[in-house]
Amino acid sequence: DIANLLRRSKKPIFLTVNKIDTPEKTALIADFYSLSLGNPYPVSAMHGTGGMGDLLDEVIKVFPEFTGESEGSSVKIALIGRPNVGKSSLLNSLLGKERVIVSDVSGTTRDTIDTEVKHEGKIYTLIDTAGIRKKAKVDYGIEKFAVTRSIKAIRDCNVAIVLIEAAEGLTDQDKKIANMVIEDGKALIIAVNKWDLIENKDSATINRFTEKIRDDAPFLNFAPIVFISAKEKQRIFKLFSMADEVYSYAKKEISTNLLTKIILEAFNLSPPTSEKGKRLRAYYSTQVGSEPPTFVLFINNAKLIKDNYKRYLEKKLREAFGFFGTPIRLIFRERHEKK
């Protein structure tokens, strides 16, 4: 039955007979000629012996010639979100074909699926993932494995597109998923899907919806928001250019001189409050990493740094350099003045 199925596929087929561990067993491959799938390759997978080398040589012959076109040029984009928000539908619409199963039943996607697509001359890797439900509702077994793979996809991607459902708005679970992306330091886009189902829209509906997201989740204020319909292919191809933009900011590097200048200006514009007669001072700053952009600020006393002042410094960095769609990280190191 399997042989008949494979023949209909019209794909290259290599019939491999495993567990031929001794020369005496080689004669056993004769039975497999009846499958009419070509000459069988006798191998021992456990010992790596037999016709393993011959098999690999033949397999390589049918590989397409590598042109190097996609080497280093593919931006990995993970589509993540709660179950049934339209991740698989979005992937199919972006590809222009039914690559993955779409169903109204949540949990249809059980594994991450990587697919390369070319858009306007550039190659992207789209990663469809299983929906991430609240931890308490995740069953052990297949679903837990699927969620684990989805979380790994976030770590492996360059840009994460967090899909939310227009009718439900930004839920607590959406916030948790977006926060996972931020904690992993990945560039982020919020895609509000099923926008076509919102009735009585006017010119201000998108603005009101955007303001509500910003108010409900201030920690996402750096992330761009796009309103799409995977089913109607509304604004979905804009996601590619947005992914390029946020990823460019995630890789952005700032010179030490310019960075130090901006930080010192921020301290002068709004000096931090003193505590018990001690005042926070900044000396210089340097970038130590990208994806996400990571900066070390050398100061006199790390205990004087408060959360609200961290947010102020981050805001000033974004005003100066953009960092649109990417989290940034600030590390504070003490450096005492020489007496």
XYZ file of C-alpha atoms in Angstrom:
339
model
C 0.000 0.000 0.000
C 2.787 2.438 0.869
C 4.647 1.599 -2.345
C 1.523 2.368 -4.405
C 1.122 5.686 -2.601
C 4.749 6.625 -3.217
C 4.587 5.769 -6.907
C 1.645 8.136 -7.366
C 3.630 10.955 -5.762
C 6.043 10.957 -8.750
C 8.879 11.860 -6.397
C 12.366 10.328 -6.332
C 12.186 7.140 -4.226
C 15.036 5.298 -2.511
C 14.051 1.885 -1.201
C 16.136 1.234 1.905
C 16.159 -2.123 3.686
C 17.318 -1.670 7.250
C 18.773 -4.123 9.806
C 21.040 -5.860 7.305
C 23.615 -6.223 10.066
C 25.647 -9.134 8.674
C 26.662 -10.288 5.168
C 24.460 -13.338 5.614
C 21.355 -11.147 5.759
C 22.072 -9.459 2.403
C 20.120 -12.134 0.533
C 16.969 -11.008 2.365
C 16.708 -7.880 0.214
C 15.574 -9.985 -2.753
C 11.978 -9.961 -1.486
C 11.827 -6.176 -1.802
C 12.308 -6.143 -5.582
C 8.615 -7.075 -5.749
C 7.736 -3.525 -4.687
C 9.027 -2.241 -8.057
C 10.651 0.778 -6.432
C 14.103 0.196 -7.909
C 17.155 -1.458 -6.454
C 16.972 -1.822 -2.668
C 19.799 -0.366 -0.572
C 20.808 -2.753 2.232
C 21.887 -0.794 5.329
C 22.357 -1.103 9.038
C 21.230 2.157 10.617
C 22.538 1.069 14.008
C 26.045 0.332 12.740
C 26.138 2.761 9.811
C 27.214 -0.021 7.491
C 26.029 -1.621 4.265
C 25.068 0.596 1.347
C 24.765 3.782 3.421
C 27.392 5.651 1.425
C 25.936 4.559 -1.907
C 22.488 5.622 -0.740
C 23.674 9.115 0.234
C 25.499 9.547 -3.072
C 22.329 8.767 -5.009
C 20.135 10.991 -2.812
C 22.424 13.980 -3.305
C 22.181 13.631 -7.091
C 18.492 14.622 -7.040
C 19.032 17.728 -4.887
C 18.458 21.008 -6.749
C 21.615 22.960 -7.410
C 22.240 25.421 -4.590
C 22.521 29.005 -5.850
C 23.213 30.683 -2.530
C 20.291 33.054 -3.134
C 18.731 32.666 0.297
C 21.926 32.373 2.304
C 21.890 35.000 5.048
C 18.974 36.858 3.460
C 15.950 35.173 5.011
C 14.109 37.020 7.774
C 12.421 34.524 10.093
C 8.899 35.640 11.001
C 6.921 33.689 13.618
C 3.121 33.923 13.610
C 2.042 33.493 17.208
C -1.061 34.002 19.318
C -3.933 32.297 21.063
C -5.719 29.359 19.397
C -8.044 30.184 16.505
C -6.958 33.798 15.942
C -6.131 33.040 12.306
C -2.418 32.202 12.214
C -2.766 29.371 9.702
C -5.220 31.392 7.587
C -2.722 34.249 7.488
C 0.080 31.905 6.438
C -2.039 30.450 3.632
C -3.018 33.925 2.412
C 0.578 35.129 2.414
C 1.646 32.047 0.468
C -1.317 32.135 -1.901
C -2.018 28.444 -1.349
C -3.418 26.040 1.235
C -0.173 25.123 2.988
C -1.694 24.327 6.380
C -5.054 23.115 7.654
C -7.524 25.813 8.655
C -10.424 25.010 10.980
C -12.834 26.801 13.300
C -11.870 24.230 15.919
C -9.051 25.614 18.052
C -5.856 23.598 18.312
C -5.747 22.384 14.697
C -2.074 23.316 14.356
C 0.000 20.964 16.502
C 3.533 21.709 15.328
C 5.556 24.614 14.024
C 5.669 24.778 10.226
C 8.454 26.665 8.423
C 7.806 27.864 4.878
C 9.952 30.072 2.664
C 8.225 32.719 0.567
C 9.608 35.312 -1.838
C 8.073 38.789 -1.739
C 9.310 41.646 -3.896
C 12.605 39.867 -4.524
C 13.319 39.098 -0.866
C 13.060 35.743 0.892
C 11.234 35.340 4.201
C 10.763 32.270 6.384
C 7.240 32.162 7.816
C 6.740 30.036 10.926
C 3.189 28.962 11.744
C 2.803 27.900 15.368
C 0.293 26.190 17.605
C -1.976 28.458 19.640
C -0.754 29.272 23.139
C -3.513 28.908 25.731
C -3.400 29.748 29.417
C -1.039 27.389 31.205
C -3.797 25.969 33.413
C -5.830 24.948 30.352
C -3.025 23.193 28.475
C -3.420 19.415 28.534
C -0.358 17.262 29.033
C 0.819 15.330 26.004
C 0.522 16.529 22.434
C -0.786 20.021 23.238
C 1.939 20.704 25.777
C 4.529 19.602 23.224
C 2.953 21.891 20.603
C 3.041 24.897 22.949
C 6.671 24.154 23.804
C 7.516 24.195 20.099
C 5.667 27.510 19.719
C 7.721 29.032 22.519
C 10.888 27.739 20.856
C 9.760 29.365 17.589
C 9.726 32.731 19.368
C 13.317 32.193 20.455
C 14.401 31.165 16.960
C 12.666 33.936 14.977
C 13.858 37.435 14.067
C 10.400 39.019 14.161
C 7.271 37.843 15.971
C 3.840 38.808 14.675
C 1.395 38.541 17.563
C -2.098 37.997 16.174
C -5.087 39.132 18.213
C -8.751 38.906 17.303
C -10.481 42.190 16.501
C -13.812 41.271 18.097
C -12.191 40.277 21.409
C -9.580 43.005 21.584
C -6.361 42.646 23.561
C -6.879 39.881 26.143
C -4.754 39.050 29.168
C -3.401 36.022 27.332
C -2.431 38.230 24.380
C -0.471 40.423 26.792
C 1.319 37.395 28.245
C 2.258 36.151 24.781
C 3.541 39.586 23.761
C 5.509 39.787 26.997
C 7.146 36.446 26.157
C 8.360 38.000 22.905
C 9.754 41.031 24.746
C 11.507 38.867 27.336
C 13.196 36.973 24.497
C 14.258 40.298 22.989
C 12.551 39.805 19.629
C 11.198 42.473 17.304
C 7.423 42.628 17.555
C 4.373 43.508 15.444
C 0.778 43.461 16.708
C -1.614 42.268 13.976
C -5.323 42.739 14.686
C -6.930 40.003 12.572
C -10.523 39.520 11.355
C -10.920 43.280 10.957
C -13.440 42.610 8.187
C -15.898 41.294 10.798
C -16.060 44.593 12.697
C -19.272 46.356 11.735
C -20.077 50.070 11.481
C -16.442 51.106 11.075
C -15.636 54.751 10.378
C -12.482 56.777 9.788
C -11.746 56.922 13.522
C -12.345 53.258 14.410
C -8.723 52.207 13.915
C -7.478 55.158 15.976
C -9.842 54.324 18.841
C -8.815 50.670 18.761
C -5.118 51.617 18.721
C -5.528 53.992 21.669
C -7.282 51.272 23.667
C -4.412 48.840 23.068
C -1.892 51.509 24.058
C -3.856 52.300 27.229
C -4.364 48.643 28.182
C -0.740 47.653 27.545
C 1.680 50.592 27.861
C 4.613 48.154 27.731
C 3.709 47.569 24.048
C 3.808 51.235 23.041
C 6.940 50.667 20.940
C 5.261 47.969 18.826
C 3.543 48.851 15.534
C -0.111 47.838 15.151
C -1.635 46.790 11.829
C -5.279 45.897 11.183
C -5.651 42.966 8.808
C -8.012 40.362 7.460
C -6.284 37.105 6.591
C -9.455 35.864 4.897
C -9.884 38.943 2.700
C -6.118 39.512 2.312
C -6.571 43.020 3.672
C -3.234 44.753 4.439
C -1.516 41.392 4.993
C 1.380 42.033 2.587
C 2.233 45.179 4.524
C 3.526 42.791 7.185
C 6.631 42.061 5.105
C 7.791 45.680 4.924
C 6.929 46.172 8.602
C 8.973 43.091 9.501
C 11.936 44.500 7.568
C 11.629 47.817 9.387
C 11.386 46.477 12.940
C 14.173 43.966 12.278
C 16.448 46.750 11.018
C 15.936 48.562 14.326
C 16.611 45.346 16.256
C 20.040 45.167 14.542
C 20.748 48.909 14.800
C 24.071 49.915 16.366
C 24.899 53.289 17.924
C 28.404 54.680 18.393
C 29.633 55.163 21.957
C 30.170 58.928 21.506
C 26.674 59.565 20.169
C 25.037 57.282 22.726
C 26.860 58.948 25.612
C 25.831 62.368 24.314
C 22.121 61.413 24.243
C 22.219 59.863 27.723
C 23.989 62.864 29.262
C 21.505 65.220 27.573
C 18.660 63.169 29.069
C 20.207 63.499 32.539
C 20.592 67.264 32.077
C 17.040 67.744 30.762
C 15.488 65.879 33.668
C 17.949 65.158 36.475
C 17.027 62.189 38.696
C 15.862 63.033 42.198
C 18.420 62.761 44.957
C 18.073 60.230 47.739
C 19.473 60.926 51.213
C 21.689 63.600 49.753
C 23.045 61.304 47.048
C 22.498 62.177 43.395
C 22.690 59.809 40.452
C 25.401 60.669 37.940
C 26.093 59.187 34.511
C 29.596 58.990 33.021
C 29.393 57.290 29.662
C 27.400 54.633 27.813
C 28.141 51.988 25.219
C 26.199 49.449 23.165
C 27.189 45.863 23.919
C 24.734 43.925 21.761
C 21.910 43.881 19.237
C 18.747 41.831 18.684
C 17.739 43.385 21.008
C 19.810 46.568 21.234
C 21.538 46.365 24.615
C 23.283 49.263 26.327
C 25.513 49.551 29.364
C 25.295 52.852 31.263
C 28.143 53.555 33.666
C 26.866 55.445 36.721
C 28.020 56.257 40.219
C 25.400 54.305 42.215
C 23.132 51.594 40.756
C 20.879 51.703 43.819
C 19.708 55.178 42.839
C 18.186 53.978 39.536
C 14.384 53.790 39.780
C 11.991 52.098 37.374
C 10.385 55.363 36.302
C 13.793 56.806 35.409
C 14.661 53.664 33.428
C 11.478 54.186 31.420
C 12.411 57.847 30.915
C 15.853 56.916 29.557
C 14.346 54.292 27.261
C 11.894 56.887 25.952
C 14.743 59.298 25.199
C 16.673 56.592 23.347
C 13.617 55.830 21.223
C 13.085 59.516 20.483
C 16.700 59.815 19.357
C 17.199 56.577 17.442
C 13.742 55.126 16.743
C 14.069 51.476 17.783
C 10.594 51.061 16.297
C 9.166 47.629 17.061
C 12.070 46.276 19.087
C 12.588 45.985 22.834
C 15.767 47.563 24.187
C 17.704 46.628 27.295
C 19.516 48.909 29.701
C 22.220 47.590 32.031
C 23.602 49.812 34.762
C 27.167 49.427 36.002
C 28.821 51.325 38.819
C 31.983 53.272 38.107
C 33.328 55.334 40.936
C 35.043 58.659 40.306
C 38.731 58.838 40.994
C 39.596 61.073 43.940
